[in-house]
Structures are given as structure tokens and as C-alpha cells.
Amino acid sequence: MLKSTTGLETPVAVGLREQLEKGALKLVLRSLAGVDTPRAWAMRERGARLTKEALDSVDGMDSPRAWKLRATAARRWPATVVSSMKGLPLVAETRALLDRILEEQTGKLPVLRNAYAVVAQAGALEQAQRLARSPGETAGVDAGRQEA
């Protein structure tokens, strides 16, 4: 039943989550995937101290609260924090958190595996965006980069 509320913020979904938060926290947090409301963030912030599923629910989210949650939970759930960055561009914020976690978790295979996936996906997204541009636009952008 709770799984059917994933990504929704309806009165029924909110009621179920509130009733089940103490007894089924992991399921409740998973159902918050993509939900960007104050109520959802409060649940994630409470849950992040107890379970990594709070971070699973922010996969690919690029909001300030998602970044704050990642930064706060990075020492406790490093592999999951890195995994939650899949699908995000490799901007300064992404790189800084990745670098910090990789430095703190040297040689930890789950962290390395997830970091590779984040970088590979970001590279693929960037390449797809370049290919989607018109040939004239791409040539102008590339020429501008060479001049700089």
C-alpha cells in the first residue's frame, strides 16, 4: 500500500506516512522519492540519523535541502550519499562532495563503485547534451572554448 504512494504528496499518502513512520521508517522514506515538500524534508532529516533510505529518496535531486542532507550524512552513509548524486551534472558542488567522501573513504569499494557511476552518468549526460545541439551551435561553442 505504501509503495503506491511513492512520489505523491496527497492527503492519503501523508496520512499513511505519518501513521507508519515509527514502525516502517525505511518504507516511508523510500516513498518520499522525488517529493520536495517541507513535510518530506522533515521526515528525511529525522530518518537520516537512523537509516540510509532517507538518502535513497533524494536520488538525482538538486535542491539546497538535498545537498544539505547529503553533506550532513556523508560520514554515516558515504556510499549511499554518492549514489544519490547519480544523474546530477558534475558541477562544483558535486565534485566537492565527491572529493571529500573519496578522501575520507579511501579504497572503500562501494564508494568507489558509486563514484564511478556518478561520473560516468554525468559524462554521458554532458555528451548527449552536446550531440543534441545543432552542428552550428556546437562549432561556435567549441571555437569559443579554444579561444579562451
mmCIF file with all atom_site columns, C-alpha atoms in Angstrom:
data_model
loop_
_atom_site.group_PDB
_atom_site.id
_atom_site.type_symbol
_atom_site.label_atom_id
_atom_site.label_alt_id
_atom_site.label_comp_id
_atom_site.label_asym_id
_atom_site.label_entity_id
_atom_site.label_seq_id
_atom_site.pdbx_PDB_ins_code
_atom_site.Cartn_x
_atom_site.Cartn_y
_atom_site.Cartn_z
_atom_site.occupancy
_atom_site.B_iso_or_equiv
_atom_site.pdbx_formal_charge
_atom_site.auth_seq_id
_atom_site.auth_comp_id
_atom_site.auth_asym_id
_atom_site.auth_atom_id
_atom_site.pdbx_PDB_model_num
ATOM 1   C CA . MET A 1 1   ? 0.000  0.000  0.000   1.00 0.00 ? 1   MET A CA 1
ATOM 2   C CA . LEU A 1 2   ? 2.713  2.488  0.964   1.00 0.00 ? 2   LEU A CA 1
ATOM 3   C CA . LYS A 1 3   ? 4.697  1.747  -2.189  1.00 0.00 ? 3   LYS A CA 1
ATOM 4   C CA . SER A 1 4   ? 1.788  3.048  -4.253  1.00 0.00 ? 4   SER A CA 1
ATOM 5   C CA . THR A 1 5   ? 2.302  6.486  -2.661  1.00 0.00 ? 5   THR A CA 1
ATOM 6   C CA . THR A 1 6   ? 5.878  6.829  -3.953  1.00 0.00 ? 6   THR A CA 1
ATOM 7   C CA . GLY A 1 7   ? 6.449  10.338 -5.229  1.00 0.00 ? 7   GLY A CA 1
ATOM 8   C CA . LEU A 1 8   ? 3.000  11.532 -4.150  1.00 0.00 ? 8   LEU A CA 1
ATOM 9   C CA . GLU A 1 9   ? 2.077  14.155 -1.580  1.00 0.00 ? 9   GLU A CA 1
ATOM 10  C CA . THR A 1 10  ? -1.664 13.566 -1.344  1.00 0.00 ? 10  THR A CA 1
ATOM 11  C CA . PRO A 1 11  ? -3.650 13.564 1.899   1.00 0.00 ? 11  PRO A CA 1
ATOM 12  C CA . VAL A 1 12  ? -3.783 9.750  1.768   1.00 0.00 ? 12  VAL A CA 1
ATOM 13  C CA . ALA A 1 13  ? -0.005 9.466  1.206   1.00 0.00 ? 13  ALA A CA 1
ATOM 14  C CA . VAL A 1 14  ? 0.751  11.932 4.002   1.00 0.00 ? 14  VAL A CA 1
ATOM 15  C CA . GLY A 1 15  ? -1.600 10.137 6.394   1.00 0.00 ? 15  GLY A CA 1
ATOM 16  C CA . LEU A 1 16  ? -0.085 6.723  5.666   1.00 0.00 ? 16  LEU A CA 1
ATOM 17  C CA . ARG A 1 17  ? 3.457  8.022  6.103   1.00 0.00 ? 17  ARG A CA 1
ATOM 18  C CA . GLU A 1 18  ? 2.634  9.683  9.402   1.00 0.00 ? 18  GLU A CA 1
ATOM 19  C CA . GLN A 1 19  ? 0.950  6.534  10.718  1.00 0.00 ? 19  GLN A CA 1
ATOM 20  C CA . LEU A 1 20  ? 3.760  4.216  9.604   1.00 0.00 ? 20  LEU A CA 1
ATOM 21  C CA . GLU A 1 21  ? 6.838  6.385  10.229  1.00 0.00 ? 21  GLU A CA 1
ATOM 22  C CA . LYS A 1 22  ? 7.739  4.762  13.540  1.00 0.00 ? 22  LYS A CA 1
ATOM 23  C CA . GLY A 1 23  ? 7.045  1.170  12.522  1.00 0.00 ? 23  GLY A CA 1
ATOM 24  C CA . ALA A 1 24  ? 8.136  1.136  8.879   1.00 0.00 ? 24  ALA A CA 1
ATOM 25  C CA . LEU A 1 25  ? 10.598 4.005  8.564   1.00 0.00 ? 25  LEU A CA 1
ATOM 26  C CA . LYS A 1 26  ? 12.541 2.560  5.622   1.00 0.00 ? 26  LYS A CA 1
ATOM 27  C CA . LEU A 1 27  ? 9.396  2.062  3.553   1.00 0.00 ? 27  LEU A CA 1
ATOM 28  C CA . VAL A 1 28  ? 8.110  5.510  4.453   1.00 0.00 ? 28  VAL A CA 1
ATOM 29  C CA . LEU A 1 29  ? 11.380 7.144  3.422   1.00 0.00 ? 29  LEU A CA 1
ATOM 30  C CA . ARG A 1 30  ? 11.520 5.224  0.137   1.00 0.00 ? 30  ARG A CA 1
ATOM 31  C CA . SER A 1 31  ? 8.034  6.503  -0.676  1.00 0.00 ? 31  SER A CA 1
ATOM 32  C CA . LEU A 1 32  ? 9.336  10.085 -0.474  1.00 0.00 ? 32  LEU A CA 1
ATOM 33  C CA . ALA A 1 33  ? 11.367 9.718  -3.683  1.00 0.00 ? 33  ALA A CA 1
ATOM 34  C CA . GLY A 1 34  ? 11.119 12.984 -5.579  1.00 0.00 ? 34  GLY A CA 1
ATOM 35  C CA . VAL A 1 35  ? 8.811  14.658 -3.044  1.00 0.00 ? 35  VAL A CA 1
ATOM 36  C CA . ASP A 1 36  ? 10.076 18.183 -2.328  1.00 0.00 ? 36  ASP A CA 1
ATOM 37  C CA . THR A 1 37  ? 7.872  19.486 0.482   1.00 0.00 ? 37  THR A CA 1
ATOM 38  C CA . PRO A 1 38  ? 8.717  20.724 3.987   1.00 0.00 ? 38  PRO A CA 1
ATOM 39  C CA . ARG A 1 39  ? 6.978  17.679 5.497   1.00 0.00 ? 39  ARG A CA 1
ATOM 40  C CA . ALA A 1 40  ? 9.048  15.273 3.352   1.00 0.00 ? 40  ALA A CA 1
ATOM 41  C CA . TRP A 1 41  ? 12.300 17.035 4.252   1.00 0.00 ? 41  TRP A CA 1
ATOM 42  C CA . ALA A 1 42  ? 11.474 16.888 7.962   1.00 0.00 ? 42  ALA A CA 1
ATOM 43  C CA . MET A 1 43  ? 10.920 13.118 7.691   1.00 0.00 ? 43  MET A CA 1
ATOM 44  C CA . ARG A 1 44  ? 14.168 12.661 5.751   1.00 0.00 ? 44  ARG A CA 1
ATOM 45  C CA . GLU A 1 45  ? 16.147 14.708 8.255   1.00 0.00 ? 45  GLU A CA 1
ATOM 46  C CA . ARG A 1 46  ? 14.773 12.692 11.171  1.00 0.00 ? 46  ARG A CA 1
ATOM 47  C CA . GLY A 1 47  ? 15.325 9.418  9.344   1.00 0.00 ? 47  GLY A CA 1
ATOM 48  C CA . ALA A 1 48  ? 18.859 10.114 8.064   1.00 0.00 ? 48  ALA A CA 1
ATOM 49  C CA . ARG A 1 49  ? 20.286 9.532  11.541  1.00 0.00 ? 49  ARG A CA 1
ATOM 50  C CA . LEU A 1 50  ? 18.769 6.044  11.558  1.00 0.00 ? 50  LEU A CA 1
ATOM 51  C CA . THR A 1 51  ? 18.746 4.677  8.015   1.00 0.00 ? 51  THR A CA 1
ATOM 52  C CA . LYS A 1 52  ? 20.240 5.291  4.588   1.00 0.00 ? 52  LYS A CA 1
ATOM 53  C CA . GLU A 1 53  ? 16.822 5.187  2.912   1.00 0.00 ? 53  GLU A CA 1
ATOM 54  C CA . ALA A 1 54  ? 16.482 8.875  3.732   1.00 0.00 ? 54  ALA A CA 1
ATOM 55  C CA . LEU A 1 55  ? 19.195 9.430  1.121   1.00 0.00 ? 55  LEU A CA 1
ATOM 56  C CA . ASP A 1 56  ? 17.746 6.968  -1.364  1.00 0.00 ? 56  ASP A CA 1
ATOM 57  C CA . SER A 1 57  ? 14.730 9.271  -1.539  1.00 0.00 ? 57  SER A CA 1
ATOM 58  C CA . VAL A 1 58  ? 16.846 12.195 -2.819  1.00 0.00 ? 58  VAL A CA 1
ATOM 59  C CA . ASP A 1 59  ? 18.387 10.342 -5.773  1.00 0.00 ? 59  ASP A CA 1
ATOM 60  C CA . GLY A 1 60  ? 19.078 12.873 -8.504  1.00 0.00 ? 60  GLY A CA 1
ATOM 61  C CA . MET A 1 61  ? 17.573 15.796 -6.588  1.00 0.00 ? 61  MET A CA 1
ATOM 62  C CA . ASP A 1 62  ? 19.490 19.064 -6.969  1.00 0.00 ? 62  ASP A CA 1
ATOM 63  C CA . SER A 1 63  ? 17.816 21.241 -4.334  1.00 0.00 ? 63  SER A CA 1
ATOM 64  C CA . PRO A 1 64  ? 19.654 23.012 -1.493  1.00 0.00 ? 64  PRO A CA 1
ATOM 65  C CA . ARG A 1 65  ? 17.976 20.730 1.063   1.00 0.00 ? 65  ARG A CA 1
ATOM 66  C CA . ALA A 1 66  ? 19.113 17.615 -0.833  1.00 0.00 ? 66  ALA A CA 1
ATOM 67  C CA . TRP A 1 67  ? 22.702 18.905 -0.798  1.00 0.00 ? 67  TRP A CA 1
ATOM 68  C CA . LYS A 1 68  ? 22.479 19.750 2.891   1.00 0.00 ? 68  LYS A CA 1
ATOM 69  C CA . LEU A 1 69  ? 21.171 16.263 3.705   1.00 0.00 ? 69  LEU A CA 1
ATOM 70  C CA . ARG A 1 70  ? 23.957 14.670 1.658   1.00 0.00 ? 70  ARG A CA 1
ATOM 71  C CA . ALA A 1 71  ? 26.650 16.756 3.331   1.00 0.00 ? 71  ALA A CA 1
ATOM 72  C CA . THR A 1 72  ? 25.288 16.022 6.802   1.00 0.00 ? 72  THR A CA 1
ATOM 73  C CA . ALA A 1 73  ? 25.012 12.262 6.186   1.00 0.00 ? 73  ALA A CA 1
ATOM 74  C CA . ALA A 1 74  ? 28.253 11.794 4.225   1.00 0.00 ? 74  ALA A CA 1
ATOM 75  C CA . ARG A 1 75  ? 30.245 10.278 7.095   1.00 0.00 ? 75  ARG A CA 1
ATOM 76  C CA . ARG A 1 76  ? 27.470 7.961  8.244   1.00 0.00 ? 76  ARG A CA 1
ATOM 77  C CA . TRP A 1 77  ? 26.237 6.742  4.815   1.00 0.00 ? 77  TRP A CA 1
ATOM 78  C CA . PRO A 1 78  ? 29.015 7.594  2.310   1.00 0.00 ? 78  PRO A CA 1
ATOM 79  C CA . ALA A 1 79  ? 28.198 5.072  -0.439  1.00 0.00 ? 79  ALA A CA 1
ATOM 80  C CA . THR A 1 80  ? 24.520 5.996  -0.374  1.00 0.00 ? 80  THR A CA 1
ATOM 81  C CA . VAL A 1 81  ? 25.271 9.722  -0.436  1.00 0.00 ? 81  VAL A CA 1
ATOM 82  C CA . VAL A 1 82  ? 27.434 9.207  -3.515  1.00 0.00 ? 82  VAL A CA 1
ATOM 83  C CA . SER A 1 83  ? 24.790 7.025  -5.143  1.00 0.00 ? 83  SER A CA 1
ATOM 84  C CA . SER A 1 84  ? 22.178 9.754  -4.596  1.00 0.00 ? 84  SER A CA 1
ATOM 85  C CA . MET A 1 85  ? 24.209 12.036 -6.895  1.00 0.00 ? 85  MET A CA 1
ATOM 86  C CA . LYS A 1 86  ? 23.643 9.846  -9.965  1.00 0.00 ? 86  LYS A CA 1
ATOM 87  C CA . GLY A 1 87  ? 22.037 11.851 -12.721 1.00 0.00 ? 87  GLY A CA 1
ATOM 88  C CA . LEU A 1 88  ? 23.398 15.172 -11.492 1.00 0.00 ? 88  LEU A CA 1
ATOM 89  C CA . PRO A 1 89  ? 25.852 17.246 -13.526 1.00 0.00 ? 89  PRO A CA 1
ATOM 90  C CA . LEU A 1 90  ? 29.470 17.379 -12.360 1.00 0.00 ? 90  LEU A CA 1
ATOM 91  C CA . VAL A 1 91  ? 29.324 20.945 -11.115 1.00 0.00 ? 91  VAL A CA 1
ATOM 92  C CA . ALA A 1 92  ? 31.465 22.362 -8.305  1.00 0.00 ? 92  ALA A CA 1
ATOM 93  C CA . GLU A 1 93  ? 29.089 21.174 -5.575  1.00 0.00 ? 93  GLU A CA 1
ATOM 94  C CA . THR A 1 94  ? 29.011 17.608 -6.901  1.00 0.00 ? 94  THR A CA 1
ATOM 95  C CA . ARG A 1 95  ? 32.784 17.474 -7.325  1.00 0.00 ? 95  ARG A CA 1
ATOM 96  C CA . ALA A 1 96  ? 33.465 18.925 -3.870  1.00 0.00 ? 96  ALA A CA 1
ATOM 97  C CA . LEU A 1 97  ? 31.282 16.396 -2.067  1.00 0.00 ? 97  LEU A CA 1
ATOM 98  C CA . LEU A 1 98  ? 32.609 13.521 -4.173  1.00 0.00 ? 98  LEU A CA 1
ATOM 99  C CA . ASP A 1 99  ? 36.202 14.572 -3.456  1.00 0.00 ? 99  ASP A CA 1
ATOM 100 C CA . ARG A 1 100 ? 35.513 14.872 0.271   1.00 0.00 ? 100 ARG A CA 1
ATOM 101 C CA . ILE A 1 101 ? 33.897 11.440 0.502   1.00 0.00 ? 101 ILE A CA 1
ATOM 102 C CA . LEU A 1 102 ? 36.569 9.762  -1.630  1.00 0.00 ? 102 LEU A CA 1
ATOM 103 C CA . GLU A 1 103 ? 39.289 11.265 0.566   1.00 0.00 ? 103 GLU A CA 1
ATOM 104 C CA . GLU A 1 104 ? 37.565 10.125 3.771   1.00 0.00 ? 104 GLU A CA 1
ATOM 105 C CA . GLN A 1 105 ? 36.681 6.660  2.419   1.00 0.00 ? 105 GLN A CA 1
ATOM 106 C CA . THR A 1 106 ? 39.904 5.773  0.631   1.00 0.00 ? 106 THR A CA 1
ATOM 107 C CA . GLY A 1 107 ? 39.719 2.379  -1.058  1.00 0.00 ? 107 GLY A CA 1
ATOM 108 C CA . LYS A 1 108 ? 36.150 1.527  0.019   1.00 0.00 ? 108 LYS A CA 1
ATOM 109 C CA . LEU A 1 109 ? 34.744 -0.415 -2.927  1.00 0.00 ? 109 LEU A CA 1
ATOM 110 C CA . PRO A 1 110 ? 31.044 0.572  -2.571  1.00 0.00 ? 110 PRO A CA 1
ATOM 111 C CA . VAL A 1 111 ? 32.028 4.256  -2.514  1.00 0.00 ? 111 VAL A CA 1
ATOM 112 C CA . LEU A 1 112 ? 34.379 3.854  -5.484  1.00 0.00 ? 112 LEU A CA 1
ATOM 113 C CA . ARG A 1 113 ? 31.773 1.937  -7.484  1.00 0.00 ? 113 ARG A CA 1
ATOM 114 C CA . ASN A 1 114 ? 29.115 4.577  -6.866  1.00 0.00 ? 114 ASN A CA 1
ATOM 115 C CA . ALA A 1 115 ? 31.527 7.433  -7.595  1.00 0.00 ? 115 ALA A CA 1
ATOM 116 C CA . TYR A 1 116 ? 32.395 5.868  -10.928 1.00 0.00 ? 116 TYR A CA 1
ATOM 117 C CA . ALA A 1 117 ? 28.692 5.584  -11.767 1.00 0.00 ? 117 ALA A CA 1
ATOM 118 C CA . VAL A 1 118 ? 28.102 9.257  -10.865 1.00 0.00 ? 118 VAL A CA 1
ATOM 119 C CA . VAL A 1 119 ? 30.989 10.436 -13.047 1.00 0.00 ? 119 VAL A CA 1
ATOM 120 C CA . ALA A 1 120 ? 30.102 8.110  -15.928 1.00 0.00 ? 120 ALA A CA 1
ATOM 121 C CA . GLN A 1 121 ? 26.450 9.170  -15.941 1.00 0.00 ? 121 GLN A CA 1
ATOM 122 C CA . ALA A 1 122 ? 27.369 12.853 -15.762 1.00 0.00 ? 122 ALA A CA 1
ATOM 123 C CA . GLY A 1 123 ? 29.751 12.400 -18.688 1.00 0.00 ? 123 GLY A CA 1
ATOM 124 C CA . ALA A 1 124 ? 27.105 10.596 -20.717 1.00 0.00 ? 124 ALA A CA 1
ATOM 125 C CA . LEU A 1 125 ? 24.553 13.334 -19.975 1.00 0.00 ? 125 LEU A CA 1
ATOM 126 C CA . GLU A 1 126 ? 27.017 16.024 -20.983 1.00 0.00 ? 126 GLU A CA 1
ATOM 127 C CA . GLN A 1 127 ? 27.842 14.210 -24.222 1.00 0.00 ? 127 GLN A CA 1
ATOM 128 C CA . ALA A 1 128 ? 24.160 13.711 -25.037 1.00 0.00 ? 128 ALA A CA 1
ATOM 129 C CA . GLN A 1 129 ? 23.530 17.420 -24.488 1.00 0.00 ? 129 GLN A CA 1
ATOM 130 C CA . ARG A 1 130 ? 26.412 18.312 -26.817 1.00 0.00 ? 130 ARG A CA 1
ATOM 131 C CA . LEU A 1 131 ? 25.088 15.963 -29.501 1.00 0.00 ? 131 LEU A CA 1
ATOM 132 C CA . ALA A 1 132 ? 21.585 17.385 -29.161 1.00 0.00 ? 132 ALA A CA 1
ATOM 133 C CA . ARG A 1 133 ? 22.802 20.876 -30.026 1.00 0.00 ? 133 ARG A CA 1
ATOM 134 C CA . SER A 1 134 ? 22.754 21.896 -33.648 1.00 0.00 ? 134 SER A CA 1
ATOM 135 C CA . PRO A 1 135 ? 26.060 21.431 -35.521 1.00 0.00 ? 135 PRO A CA 1
ATOM 136 C CA . GLY A 1 136 ? 26.498 25.201 -35.986 1.00 0.00 ? 136 GLY A CA 1
ATOM 137 C CA . GLU A 1 137 ? 25.895 25.905 -32.306 1.00 0.00 ? 137 GLU A CA 1
ATOM 138 C CA . THR A 1 138 ? 28.327 23.175 -31.247 1.00 0.00 ? 138 THR A CA 1
ATOM 139 C CA . ALA A 1 139 ? 31.023 24.503 -33.589 1.00 0.00 ? 139 ALA A CA 1
ATOM 140 C CA . GLY A 1 140 ? 30.609 28.006 -32.170 1.00 0.00 ? 140 GLY A CA 1
ATOM 141 C CA . VAL A 1 141 ? 30.793 26.761 -28.599 1.00 0.00 ? 141 VAL A CA 1
ATOM 142 C CA . ASP A 1 142 ? 33.881 24.657 -29.331 1.00 0.00 ? 142 ASP A CA 1
ATOM 143 C CA . ALA A 1 143 ? 35.585 27.581 -31.109 1.00 0.00 ? 143 ALA A CA 1
ATOM 144 C CA . GLY A 1 144 ? 34.819 29.829 -28.133 1.00 0.00 ? 144 GLY A CA 1
ATOM 145 C CA . ARG A 1 145 ? 36.380 27.315 -25.748 1.00 0.00 ? 145 ARG A CA 1
ATOM 146 C CA . GLN A 1 146 ? 39.550 27.106 -27.829 1.00 0.00 ? 146 GLN A CA 1
ATOM 147 C CA . GLU A 1 147 ? 39.940 30.866 -27.850 1.00 0.00 ? 147 GLU A CA 1
ATOM 148 C CA . ALA A 1 148 ? 39.572 31.210 -24.082 1.00 0.00 ? 148 ALA A CA 1
#
